[in-house]
Coordinates of C-alpha atoms and ligand atoms in Angstrom, one line a residue:
M16 CA -56.4 1.3 -5.5
C17 CA -54.4 1.4 -8.8
G18 CA -50.9 3.0 -8.7
I19 CA -49.0 4.6 -11.5
I20 CA -45.3 5.1 -12.0
G21 CA -43.4 6.6 -15.0
I22 CA -39.6 7.3 -15.3
V23 CA -37.7 8.9 -18.2
S24 CA -33.9 8.9 -17.8
N25 CA -30.6 8.6 -19.6
K26 CA -30.1 5.1 -18.1
S27 CA -32.3 2.0 -17.6
V28 CA -35.4 2.7 -15.6
T29 CA -36.7 -0.8 -14.9
S30 CA -35.4 -1.3 -11.4
N31 CA -36.5 2.1 -10.2
I32 CA -39.9 1.5 -11.6
I33 CA -40.1 -1.8 -9.8
Q34 CA -38.9 -0.3 -6.5
S35 CA -41.5 2.6 -6.9
L36 CA -44.3 0.1 -7.6
K37 CA -43.4 -1.6 -4.3
K38 CA -43.9 1.8 -2.6
L39 CA -47.4 1.7 -4.0
E40 CA -48.3 -1.8 -2.8
Y41 CA -50.0 -0.3 0.3
R42 CA -52.8 0.9 -1.9
G43 CA -54.0 -2.7 -2.5
Y44 CA -53.8 -4.4 -5.9
D45 CA -54.1 -7.7 -7.7
S46 CA -51.8 -7.5 -10.7
A47 CA -48.8 -5.5 -12.0
G48 CA -47.0 -4.5 -15.2
I49 CA -44.4 -2.4 -16.9
A50 CA -43.8 -1.1 -20.4
T51 CA -40.6 0.4 -21.7
I52 CA -39.2 1.4 -25.1
V53 CA -36.5 -1.1 -26.2
N54 CA -34.8 -0.8 -29.7
G55 CA -37.5 1.6 -30.8
D56 CA -40.4 -0.7 -29.9
I57 CA -42.8 -0.9 -26.9
D58 CA -41.8 -3.8 -24.7
E59 CA -44.7 -4.7 -22.3
K60 CA -44.5 -7.2 -19.4
K61 CA -47.3 -7.9 -16.9
C62 CA -48.6 -10.5 -14.5
T63 CA -51.2 -11.3 -11.8
G64 CA -50.3 -11.1 -8.1
R65 CA -47.4 -9.2 -6.5
V66 CA -44.8 -7.0 -7.9
D67 CA -42.3 -9.8 -7.0
N68 CA -43.8 -11.9 -9.8
L69 CA -43.1 -9.1 -12.3
E70 CA -39.6 -8.9 -11.0
K71 CA -39.1 -12.6 -11.7
I72 CA -40.4 -12.1 -15.3
L73 CA -38.0 -9.3 -15.9
F74 CA -35.1 -11.3 -14.4
K75 CA -35.7 -14.0 -17.0
S76 CA -36.4 -11.5 -19.8
P77 CA -34.8 -8.1 -19.0
S78 CA -36.3 -4.9 -20.4
N79 CA -33.8 -2.1 -20.1
G80 CA -35.1 1.0 -21.8
P81 CA -34.3 4.6 -20.6
L82 CA -38.1 5.3 -20.4
G83 CA -41.0 3.4 -19.0
I84 CA -44.3 3.2 -17.1
G85 CA -45.4 0.8 -14.4
H86 CA -48.7 0.0 -12.7
V87 CA -50.3 -1.9 -9.9
R88 CA -54.0 -2.7 -10.6
W89 CA -56.9 -2.9 -8.3
A90 CA -59.6 -4.4 -10.5
T91 CA -62.6 -2.3 -11.4
H92 CA -63.5 -3.3 -15.0
G93 CA -62.6 -6.9 -15.7
V94 CA -61.4 -9.7 -13.4
P95 CA -57.8 -9.7 -12.0
S96 CA -55.9 -11.4 -14.8
Q97 CA -52.7 -11.1 -16.8
V98 CA -54.5 -9.9 -19.9
N99 CA -56.4 -7.2 -17.8
A100 CA -53.3 -6.1 -16.0
H101 CA -51.9 -2.7 -17.1
P102 CA -50.2 -1.4 -19.2
H103 CA -52.5 -1.8 -22.2
S104 CA -50.5 -1.4 -25.4
S105 CA -50.9 -1.1 -29.2
E106 CA -48.0 -1.0 -31.6
E107 CA -48.0 2.8 -31.2
V108 CA -48.7 3.5 -27.5
S109 CA -48.8 2.0 -24.0
V110 CA -51.1 3.3 -21.3
V111 CA -51.5 2.9 -17.5
H112 CA -54.6 4.3 -15.9
N113 CA -56.2 4.8 -12.5
G114 CA -59.9 5.7 -12.5
I115 CA -63.1 4.7 -14.4
I116 CA -64.1 5.6 -18.0
E117 CA -67.9 5.7 -17.8
N118 CA -68.4 5.7 -21.6
S119 CA -66.0 2.9 -22.4
N120 CA -68.6 0.6 -23.9
E121 CA -69.7 3.0 -26.6
L122 CA -66.1 4.0 -27.5
K123 CA -65.2 0.3 -27.7
K124 CA -68.0 -0.4 -30.2
D125 CA -66.8 2.5 -32.4
L126 CA -63.2 1.3 -32.3
E127 CA -64.2 -2.3 -33.0
N128 CA -66.1 -1.1 -36.1
K129 CA -62.8 0.5 -37.2
G130 CA -61.2 -2.9 -36.9
Y131 CA -59.4 -2.6 -33.6
K132 CA -59.2 -6.0 -31.8
F133 CA -59.5 -5.8 -28.0
K134 CA -57.7 -8.3 -25.8
S135 CA -58.9 -7.2 -22.4
Q136 CA -62.2 -6.5 -20.6
T137 CA -60.8 -3.2 -19.3
D138 CA -61.9 0.4 -19.9
T139 CA -58.3 1.3 -20.2
E140 CA -57.7 -0.5 -23.5
V141 CA -60.3 1.9 -25.0
I142 CA -57.9 4.8 -24.2
T143 CA -55.0 2.9 -25.9
F144 CA -56.9 2.4 -29.2
T145 CA -58.6 5.8 -29.2
L146 CA -55.2 7.5 -28.9
T147 CA -53.6 5.1 -31.4
D148 CA -56.4 6.1 -33.9
L149 CA -56.0 9.8 -33.3
L150 CA -52.2 9.7 -33.6
R151 CA -52.7 8.6 -37.2
K152 CA -54.2 12.0 -38.0
Y153 CA -52.8 14.5 -35.3
D154 CA -49.6 15.4 -33.6
L155 CA -48.9 14.4 -30.0
I156 CA -50.7 17.2 -28.1
D157 CA -53.7 17.4 -30.3
A158 CA -54.1 13.6 -30.3
I159 CA -53.9 13.6 -26.5
N160 CA -56.4 16.5 -26.1
K161 CA -58.8 14.9 -28.5
T162 CA -58.6 11.6 -26.8
L163 CA -59.2 13.1 -23.3
K164 CA -62.2 15.0 -24.7
K165 CA -63.8 11.7 -25.7
L166 CA -63.5 10.2 -22.2
N167 CA -66.2 10.6 -19.6
G168 CA -65.2 9.7 -16.1
S169 CA -62.0 9.8 -14.1
F170 CA -58.5 9.2 -15.0
A171 CA -54.8 9.5 -14.0
L172 CA -52.8 8.4 -17.0
G173 CA -49.2 7.5 -17.9
I174 CA -48.5 7.1 -21.6
I175 CA -45.4 6.2 -23.7
F176 CA -45.1 6.3 -27.5
K177 CA -43.2 4.4 -30.1
K178 CA -43.0 7.5 -32.3
Y179 CA -42.3 10.0 -29.5
N180 CA -39.9 7.7 -27.7
N181 CA -38.2 10.2 -25.5
V182 CA -41.2 11.4 -23.6
I183 CA -43.8 10.2 -21.1
V184 CA -47.2 11.9 -21.1
G185 CA -49.4 12.2 -17.9
A186 CA -52.9 13.5 -17.6
R187 CA -55.3 14.0 -14.7
R188 CA -59.0 14.2 -14.2
G189 CA -60.4 13.2 -10.8
S190 CA -57.6 10.7 -9.9
P191 CA -54.4 12.0 -8.3
L192 CA -51.2 12.4 -10.3
A193 CA -47.9 14.0 -9.5
V194 CA -44.5 14.6 -11.2
G195 CA -41.1 14.5 -9.6
Y196 CA -37.9 16.3 -10.7
G197 CA -34.6 14.4 -10.8
H198 CA -31.1 14.8 -12.1
E199 CA -31.1 14.0 -15.8
E200 CA -34.4 12.1 -15.2
N201 CA -38.0 12.9 -14.3
Y202 CA -40.8 11.0 -12.7
L203 CA -44.6 10.5 -12.9
G204 CA -46.5 8.9 -10.0
S205 CA -49.9 8.5 -8.3
D206 CA -48.8 10.1 -5.1
S207 CA -45.7 11.6 -3.5
Y208 CA -45.1 8.5 -1.5
A209 CA -44.1 6.6 -4.6
L210 CA -41.8 9.3 -5.8
K211 CA -40.2 10.5 -2.5
S212 CA -37.5 7.7 -2.6
M213 CA -36.2 9.4 -5.8
T214 CA -36.9 13.1 -5.2
N215 CA -38.4 15.6 -2.8
K216 CA -39.3 18.1 -5.6
I217 CA -42.8 17.4 -6.6
T218 CA -45.6 19.1 -8.7
Y219 CA -49.2 18.0 -8.4
L220 CA -51.4 18.0 -11.5
D221 CA -54.8 19.5 -11.2
D222 CA -57.9 18.3 -13.1
G223 CA -57.5 19.0 -16.8
D224 CA -53.7 19.2 -16.7
I225 CA -51.4 17.4 -19.1
C226 CA -47.7 17.0 -18.5
I227 CA -44.9 16.0 -20.9
L228 CA -41.8 14.6 -19.3
S229 CA -38.4 14.2 -21.0
N230 CA -35.2 13.4 -19.1
S231 CA -34.3 17.1 -19.1
K232 CA -37.6 19.0 -18.6
I233 CA -41.3 18.7 -17.7
E234 CA -43.9 20.8 -19.5
F235 CA -47.5 21.4 -18.5
Y236 CA -50.6 22.2 -20.6
N237 CA -54.1 22.9 -19.5
S238 CA -57.3 21.6 -21.0
K239 CA -57.3 24.5 -23.5
N240 CA -54.0 23.3 -24.9
K241 CA -52.2 26.3 -23.3
K242 CA -48.7 25.9 -21.9
I243 CA -48.8 26.7 -18.1
N244 CA -46.4 26.8 -15.2
K245 CA -47.0 24.8 -12.0
E246 CA -45.6 25.2 -8.5
I247 CA -42.7 22.9 -7.4
L248 CA -43.2 21.8 -3.8
T249 CA -40.4 20.5 -1.6
L250 CA -41.8 17.4 0.3
S251 CA -41.7 17.4 4.1
D252 CA -39.4 14.6 5.3
D253 CA -41.4 12.2 7.4
K254 CA -40.4 12.2 11.0
H255 CA -41.7 8.7 11.2
N256 CA -40.0 6.5 8.6
A257 CA -42.5 4.1 6.9
E258 CA -40.6 0.9 7.7
K259 CA -41.7 -2.0 10.0
G260 CA -38.6 -1.9 12.2
D261 CA -38.8 -4.9 14.6
Y262 CA -42.6 -5.3 14.2
K263 CA -44.1 -8.3 12.4
D264 CA -46.3 -6.1 10.3
F265 CA -47.1 -2.4 9.8
M266 CA -50.4 -2.6 11.7
S267 CA -48.8 -3.8 14.9
K268 CA -46.2 -1.0 14.6
E269 CA -48.9 1.6 13.9
I270 CA -51.1 0.4 16.9
N271 CA -48.2 0.5 19.2
E272 CA -46.9 3.9 18.2
Q273 CA -50.2 5.6 18.9
D274 CA -48.9 7.1 22.2
M275 CA -46.1 8.7 20.2
T276 CA -48.2 9.9 17.3
A277 CA -50.8 11.3 19.7
K278 CA -48.0 13.2 21.5
T279 CA -46.7 14.6 18.2
C280 CA -50.2 15.7 17.2
I281 CA -50.9 17.4 20.5
N282 CA -47.5 19.2 20.5
E283 CA -48.3 20.5 17.0
Y284 CA -51.5 22.2 18.2
V285 CA -51.1 22.9 21.9
D286 CA -49.0 25.9 23.0
H287 CA -47.7 24.6 26.3
L288 CA -46.4 27.9 27.5
R289 CA -49.6 29.8 26.9
Q290 CA -51.8 26.7 27.7
D291 CA -53.6 27.4 24.5
I292 CA -54.5 25.8 21.2
N293 CA -53.1 27.1 17.9
L294 CA -55.1 26.3 14.8
Y295 CA -52.7 28.2 12.5
N296 CA -54.4 28.8 9.2
F297 CA -58.0 28.3 10.5
S298 CA -59.5 30.9 8.2
I299 CA -63.1 31.0 9.4
K300 CA -64.2 32.9 12.5
P301 CA -65.6 30.3 14.9
E302 CA -68.0 32.9 16.3
E303 CA -69.6 33.2 12.8
I304 CA -70.2 29.5 12.3
E305 CA -73.9 28.5 12.5
K306 CA -73.6 24.9 11.3
I307 CA -70.9 22.3 10.8
F308 CA -71.0 19.4 8.4
L309 CA -68.6 16.5 9.1
I310 CA -67.9 14.2 6.1
G311 CA -65.8 11.1 5.6
C312 CA -65.8 7.4 4.7
G313 CA -65.2 4.3 6.8
T314 CA -63.0 4.9 9.8
A315 CA -62.8 8.6 8.9
Y316 CA -66.6 8.7 9.1
H317 CA -66.5 7.2 12.5
S318 CA -64.3 10.0 13.7
C319 CA -66.9 12.4 12.4
V320 CA -69.6 10.7 14.4
I321 CA -67.5 11.1 17.6
A322 CA -66.9 14.7 16.8
K323 CA -70.6 15.4 16.6
Y324 CA -71.0 14.4 20.3
W325 CA -68.0 16.6 21.3
L326 CA -69.2 19.6 19.3
E327 CA -72.7 19.4 20.6
E328 CA -71.4 19.0 24.1
L329 CA -69.0 22.0 23.8
T330 CA -70.8 24.4 21.5
S331 CA -74.2 25.6 20.4
I332 CA -73.5 25.0 16.8
S333 CA -75.8 22.6 14.9
I334 CA -73.9 19.6 13.6
E335 CA -74.5 17.2 10.8
V336 CA -72.5 14.1 9.9
D337 CA -72.6 12.3 6.6
I338 CA -70.9 9.5 4.7
A339 CA -69.2 11.1 1.8
S340 CA -70.7 8.8 -0.9
E341 CA -74.2 9.9 0.3
F342 CA -73.3 13.5 0.9
R343 CA -72.1 14.0 -2.7
Y344 CA -75.5 13.3 -4.1
R345 CA -77.7 15.2 -1.6
K346 CA -79.7 18.2 -2.8
L347 CA -78.1 20.5 -0.3
K348 CA -78.9 24.2 0.5
F349 CA -75.4 25.7 1.0
N350 CA -75.0 28.5 3.5
K351 CA -72.2 30.9 4.0
K352 CA -72.4 30.4 7.7
S353 CA -71.8 26.7 7.4
L354 CA -68.4 25.0 7.7
Y355 CA -67.8 21.7 5.8
I356 CA -65.1 19.5 7.3
F357 CA -63.7 16.6 5.3
V358 CA -61.8 13.9 7.2
S359 CA -59.5 11.6 5.2
Q360 CA -56.3 9.8 6.1
S361 CA -55.1 9.5 2.5
G362 CA -56.6 12.7 1.3
E363 CA -57.3 10.9 -1.9
T364 CA -60.6 9.1 -1.3
A365 CA -62.7 9.7 -4.4
D366 CA -66.1 10.1 -2.6
T367 CA -64.7 12.5 0.0
F368 CA -62.9 14.5 -2.8
A369 CA -66.2 14.6 -4.8
A370 CA -68.1 15.8 -1.7
L371 CA -65.5 18.5 -1.2
D372 CA -65.6 19.5 -4.9
L373 CA -69.5 19.8 -4.6
C374 CA -68.9 22.3 -1.7
K375 CA -66.3 24.2 -3.5
K376 CA -68.5 24.6 -6.6
N377 CA -71.1 26.1 -4.2
N378 CA -68.5 28.5 -2.6
A379 CA -68.9 26.8 0.7
K380 CA -66.2 27.1 3.4
T381 CA -64.2 23.9 3.5
C382 CA -61.6 22.4 5.9
S383 CA -59.9 19.1 5.6
I384 CA -58.4 16.9 8.4
V385 CA -55.8 14.7 6.7
N386 CA -52.6 12.7 7.2
M387 CA -51.2 13.4 3.8
V388 CA -50.8 17.1 3.6
E389 CA -49.8 17.1 0.0
S390 CA -52.9 15.2 -1.0
S391 CA -55.7 16.3 -3.4
I392 CA -58.2 16.9 -0.6
A393 CA -55.8 18.9 1.4
R394 CA -54.8 21.0 -1.6
A395 CA -58.4 21.6 -2.6
S396 CA -59.6 22.8 0.9
D397 CA -59.7 26.4 2.1
F398 CA -57.6 25.2 5.0
V399 CA -56.0 22.0 6.3
L400 CA -55.5 20.6 9.8
P401 CA -52.9 17.8 9.5
I402 CA -53.1 14.9 12.0
H403 CA -49.3 14.3 12.0
A404 CA -49.6 10.5 12.3
G405 CA -46.8 9.8 9.9
P406 CA -47.3 7.3 7.0
E407 CA -50.0 4.8 7.8
I408 CA -49.3 1.7 5.7
G409 CA -51.6 -0.9 7.1
V410 CA -54.9 -0.8 5.1
A411 CA -56.9 -1.0 8.4
S412 CA -56.6 2.5 9.8
T413 CA -55.5 2.7 13.5
K414 CA -53.1 5.6 14.4
A415 CA -54.8 7.8 11.8
F416 CA -58.2 7.2 13.6
I417 CA -56.7 8.4 16.9
G418 CA -55.1 11.3 15.0
Q419 CA -58.4 12.3 13.3
M420 CA -60.3 12.1 16.7
L421 CA -57.5 14.2 18.3
V422 CA -57.6 17.0 15.8
L423 CA -61.5 17.0 15.9
Y424 CA -61.4 17.2 19.7
I425 CA -58.8 19.9 19.7
L426 CA -60.9 21.8 17.1
A427 CA -64.0 21.4 19.2
I428 CA -62.5 22.8 22.4
K429 CA -60.9 25.7 20.6
I430 CA -64.1 26.6 18.8
S431 CA -65.9 26.4 22.1
E432 CA -63.3 28.7 23.8
V433 CA -63.4 31.3 21.0
R434 CA -67.2 31.4 21.1
K435 CA -66.9 31.7 24.9
E436 CA -69.1 28.6 25.3
I437 CA -66.5 27.2 27.7
S438 CA -64.9 29.0 30.6
K439 CA -61.2 29.9 30.5
S440 CA -60.6 27.6 33.5
D441 CA -62.5 24.6 32.0
Y442 CA -60.6 25.2 28.7
S443 CA -57.3 25.1 30.5
K444 CA -58.4 22.0 32.4
K445 CA -59.3 20.2 29.2
I446 CA -55.9 21.1 27.7
T447 CA -54.2 19.7 30.9
E448 CA -56.2 16.5 30.6
L449 CA -55.5 16.3 26.9
K450 CA -51.8 16.4 27.5
K451 CA -52.1 13.3 29.7
L452 CA -53.6 11.3 26.9
P453 CA -50.4 9.8 25.4
D454 CA -49.4 8.3 28.7
L455 CA -52.9 6.9 29.1
I456 CA -52.7 5.4 25.6
S457 CA -49.4 3.9 26.5
R458 CA -50.9 2.3 29.7
T459 CA -53.9 1.0 27.7
L460 CA -51.6 -0.7 25.1
K461 CA -50.5 -3.0 28.0
C462 CA -53.7 -5.0 27.6
Q463 CA -52.3 -6.9 24.7
D464 CA -51.6 -10.2 26.5
K465 CA -55.2 -10.3 27.8
I466 CA -56.6 -9.5 24.4
Q467 CA -54.6 -12.3 22.8
I468 CA -56.5 -14.7 25.1
I469 CA -59.9 -13.1 24.5
A470 CA -59.3 -13.2 20.7
K471 CA -59.4 -17.0 20.8
D472 CA -63.1 -16.7 21.8
F473 CA -63.9 -15.1 18.5
L474 CA -62.2 -17.7 16.3
E475 CA -65.1 -20.1 15.8
S476 CA -67.9 -17.5 16.2
K477 CA -70.2 -16.7 13.3
G478 CA -69.9 -13.0 14.0
A479 CA -69.9 -10.4 16.8
M480 CA -71.8 -7.4 18.2
F481 CA -70.3 -4.2 19.5
L482 CA -72.6 -2.1 21.7
G483 CA -72.2 1.3 23.2
R484 CA -74.2 4.5 24.0
G485 CA -73.2 8.2 23.5
L486 CA -69.5 8.6 22.7
S487 CA -69.1 4.8 23.0
F488 CA -71.5 4.2 20.0
P489 CA -69.1 5.4 17.3
I490 CA -66.3 3.4 18.9
A491 CA -68.6 0.3 18.7
L492 CA -68.9 1.1 14.9
E493 CA -65.1 1.4 14.6
G494 CA -64.5 -1.8 16.6
A495 CA -66.9 -3.7 14.3
L496 CA -65.3 -2.3 11.2
K497 CA -61.8 -3.4 12.4
L498 CA -63.0 -6.9 13.1
K499 CA -64.7 -7.1 9.7
E500 CA -61.9 -5.9 7.6
L501 CA -59.1 -7.9 9.3
S502 CA -60.8 -11.2 10.3
Y503 CA -63.5 -11.3 7.6
L504 CA -66.1 -12.0 10.4
H505 CA -69.5 -10.4 10.2
A506 CA -69.6 -7.8 13.0
E507 CA -72.2 -5.1 13.9
G508 CA -71.6 -1.9 15.8
Y509 CA -74.9 -0.8 17.3
P510 CA -76.3 1.8 19.8
A511 CA -76.9 -0.4 22.9
G512 CA -80.3 1.2 23.4
E513 CA -81.4 0.0 19.9
M514 CA -81.0 -3.7 20.6
K515 CA -84.6 -4.2 21.7
H516 CA -85.7 -2.8 18.3
G517 CA -84.6 -5.9 16.4
P518 CA -81.0 -6.8 16.7
L519 CA -81.6 -8.6 20.0
A520 CA -83.0 -11.4 17.8
L521 CA -79.4 -12.0 16.8
I522 CA -78.2 -12.8 20.3
E523 CA -77.8 -16.6 20.8
E524 CA -75.8 -18.9 22.9
G525 CA -72.1 -18.2 22.6
L526 CA -72.3 -15.1 20.4
P527 CA -69.4 -12.8 21.3
V528 CA -70.8 -9.3 22.3
V529 CA -68.4 -6.4 23.2
I530 CA -70.0 -4.0 25.6
L531 CA -68.4 -0.5 25.9
A532 CA -69.5 0.8 29.2
P533 CA -67.3 3.6 30.7
K534 CA -68.6 5.2 33.9
D535 CA -70.4 8.0 32.2
R536 CA -74.0 9.1 32.2
Y537 CA -75.0 6.1 30.1
F538 CA -73.3 3.5 32.4
E539 CA -76.3 2.0 34.2
K540 CA -78.4 1.8 31.1
T541 CA -75.6 0.1 29.2
I542 CA -75.1 -2.4 31.9
S543 CA -78.8 -3.3 31.8
N544 CA -78.5 -3.8 28.1
M545 CA -75.5 -6.1 28.9
Q546 CA -77.7 -8.1 31.2
E547 CA -80.3 -8.5 28.4
V548 CA -77.6 -9.9 26.2
I549 CA -76.3 -12.3 28.9
A550 CA -79.8 -13.5 29.6
R551 CA -80.0 -14.7 26.0
G552 CA -76.6 -16.5 26.0
G553 CA -74.4 -13.8 24.7
K554 CA -70.7 -14.1 25.5
V555 CA -69.8 -10.7 26.9
L556 CA -66.5 -8.8 26.8
L557 CA -67.1 -5.8 29.0
I558 CA -64.7 -2.9 28.5
S559 CA -65.0 -0.2 31.1
N560 CA -63.0 2.2 33.3
E561 CA -65.1 1.2 36.3
T562 CA -65.6 -2.6 36.7
N563 CA -65.6 -2.9 40.5
N564 CA -69.3 -2.7 41.2
V565 CA -70.5 -4.3 38.0
I566 CA -72.3 -7.6 38.5
S567 CA -69.8 -9.5 36.6
E568 CA -71.0 -13.1 37.0
N569 CA -71.7 -14.5 33.5
V570 CA -69.5 -11.8 32.0
R571 CA -67.0 -13.8 30.0
F572 CA -64.2 -11.2 30.1
T573 CA -63.8 -7.8 31.7
L574 CA -61.2 -5.4 30.5
E575 CA -60.4 -2.3 32.6
I576 CA -59.1 0.8 30.8
P577 CA -57.6 3.8 32.7
K578 CA -59.9 6.5 34.0
T579 CA -60.0 9.9 32.3
E580 CA -62.6 12.5 31.6
D581 CA -65.6 11.3 29.6
C582 CA -64.6 13.2 26.4
L583 CA -61.2 11.4 26.2
T584 CA -62.4 7.8 27.1
P585 CA -63.2 7.0 23.4
F586 CA -59.5 7.2 22.6
L587 CA -58.7 4.5 25.3
M588 CA -61.6 2.3 24.4
T589 CA -60.4 2.2 20.8
I590 CA -57.1 0.5 21.6
P591 CA -58.4 -2.9 22.8
L592 CA -60.7 -3.1 19.9
Q593 CA -57.9 -2.5 17.4
L594 CA -55.8 -5.2 19.2
L595 CA -58.8 -7.6 19.3
A596 CA -59.2 -7.4 15.5
Y597 CA -55.5 -7.7 15.0
H598 CA -55.1 -10.8 17.1
V599 CA -58.2 -12.6 15.7
A600 CA -56.8 -12.0 12.2
S601 CA -53.4 -13.2 13.3
L602 CA -54.8 -16.4 14.8
K603 CA -56.5 -16.9 11.4
N604 CA -53.2 -16.3 9.6
Y605 CA -54.8 -13.6 7.5
D606 CA -52.8 -10.9 5.7
I607 CA -52.8 -8.2 8.4
D608 CA -51.5 -5.2 6.3
K609 CA -53.3 -6.0 3.1
P610 CA -56.7 -7.6 3.9
R611 CA -58.5 -9.2 0.9
N612 CA -60.5 -6.9 -1.5
L613 CA -59.5 -3.7 0.4
A614 CA -57.4 -0.8 -0.7
K615 CA -55.7 1.8 1.5
S616 CA -56.9 4.7 -0.6
V617 CA -60.2 4.2 -2.5
T618 CA -59.6 6.6 -5.4
V619 CA -62.5 5.4 -7.5
E620 CA -66.2 5.8 -6.8
Ligands
AGP27 C1 -60.2 2.0 7.6 O1 -59.8 0.9 8.5 C2 -60.6 1.5 6.3 N1 -59.5 0.9 5.6 C3 -61.4 2.5 5.4 O2 -62.7 2.5 6.0 C4 -60.9 4.0 5.4 O3 -61.0 4.6 6.6 C5 -61.7 4.7 4.3 O4 -61.5 4.1 3.1 C6 -61.4 6.2 4.2 O5 -60.1 6.4 3.8 P1 -59.4 7.8 4.0 O6 -59.4 8.1 5.5 O7 -58.0 7.7 3.4 O8 -60.3 8.8 3.3

């Protein structure tokens, strides 16, 4: 997703803008640019590709103003190109934007009729010329407010001006934006991660807010043009630094630190002395909940699907799971006795935020399970359950998935205990088993060498199937997603019992099929599904915690994972699937941390 940086200082800002843009690279982008004020004029430089390319341009042609804005663009309107890269400038203003302006075509026609000449295909250039036009008649604040009123859609904006050349203006509607406080300089950014290398004092804008930064102060105005005060937060210092260390890429680091992040998360919620779970600011009485909705996108959605099985197993509450981009358009009947849980690693996913906003507008009770506690979704929820996974940089989510599942499982057993739907002794046993999970993850991570051999089998294949029943089905979905997003192979996650209803037609000689068959109540049925696949030539990788008495002739590979209670097996089954996707992509020499077309945080619809 696009990333915005702005810095106003009493010294040259260019190198800090470049370094901050590099902190935003994890969001995924295809072009970059910067604009500063030099000798009273707007000096704009931009390029396709990485921020390094922009750095090379600046090396040859320095741009050393004390105020500037920078941007990494993930194309929405207009192809990735130098002319479509941000900033978009006129003689008077320069604009960087994250979001989508839905009425850009009609505004563009009006502006062209006034004689404005567009260079790009972007919606952002419409903002540039609208503001330029209004600045001819109005002062700064009025021109900004009148411009924003003309825009339909979402935006986070950073703007600099030829005339007002000592300030940066920011504005937010629907896309995240924050400011940071420095010494004789101030900052504007898409998220705290980009700013935290310069400051730990942050203020988040809310929808409708405008901010005006100079190098000595930051002022805020609401959509009614009224000056307002905003809270200054002190950022938590990340226990886990977001550097690769000795790992080749972030994803391998994040996969291999899952035993540690799981331990951190468990310690945050489990009171070892009292053998109890502490949910801190959980502000709804579990005994009053009649229905729970679980909402997320992608991997976060898969953690919601798993949680449905746990909650149905452990409580009498009715559970509904939904993909956020579907949920936000449903004609829902909201109920005071329902709890709406939003799962999001970044806490900035537009569809998930929109689904949350729909619930808030209907006075529904909301909870978010996030990794970034300062994120928009976290700040908009009635209460937040952090996953404590530390910064996840790899676009493909791994340790955050384990963290999401962990918090959802911890929530499920606590709700069950408060509602007296699980005995005290069973509750205590589950906590004891839970505390063993980090060591079990650590043992499971030792399957890497075998996975590297298995990965070769997937190289030439046209695609792959991942099959499971019950709690293994959502892990099949997640395993397929990992393989898709890292190796660009087509892969399907499917309920094993559904194969006969069509997908069995896909099974042909040599097709890799991953069978997830732990020794649970579905085991025998899943093994017979496996035999149906083998009979049609499928090349089976069987992952189980009980492989001794499985007829394993014609099974291409068997991978044994440690035994634990059924509810916890999904955590262990996930690990080999993450590693499989990783090693197939590595063999293909693909970009592991930044797969093509993908963004870490999808902050547009
Ligand atoms: C995960 O591997 C994917 N990159 C993607 O599906 C991700 O889970 C999804 O975009 C949701 O992101 P979020 O958790 O930050 O809301």
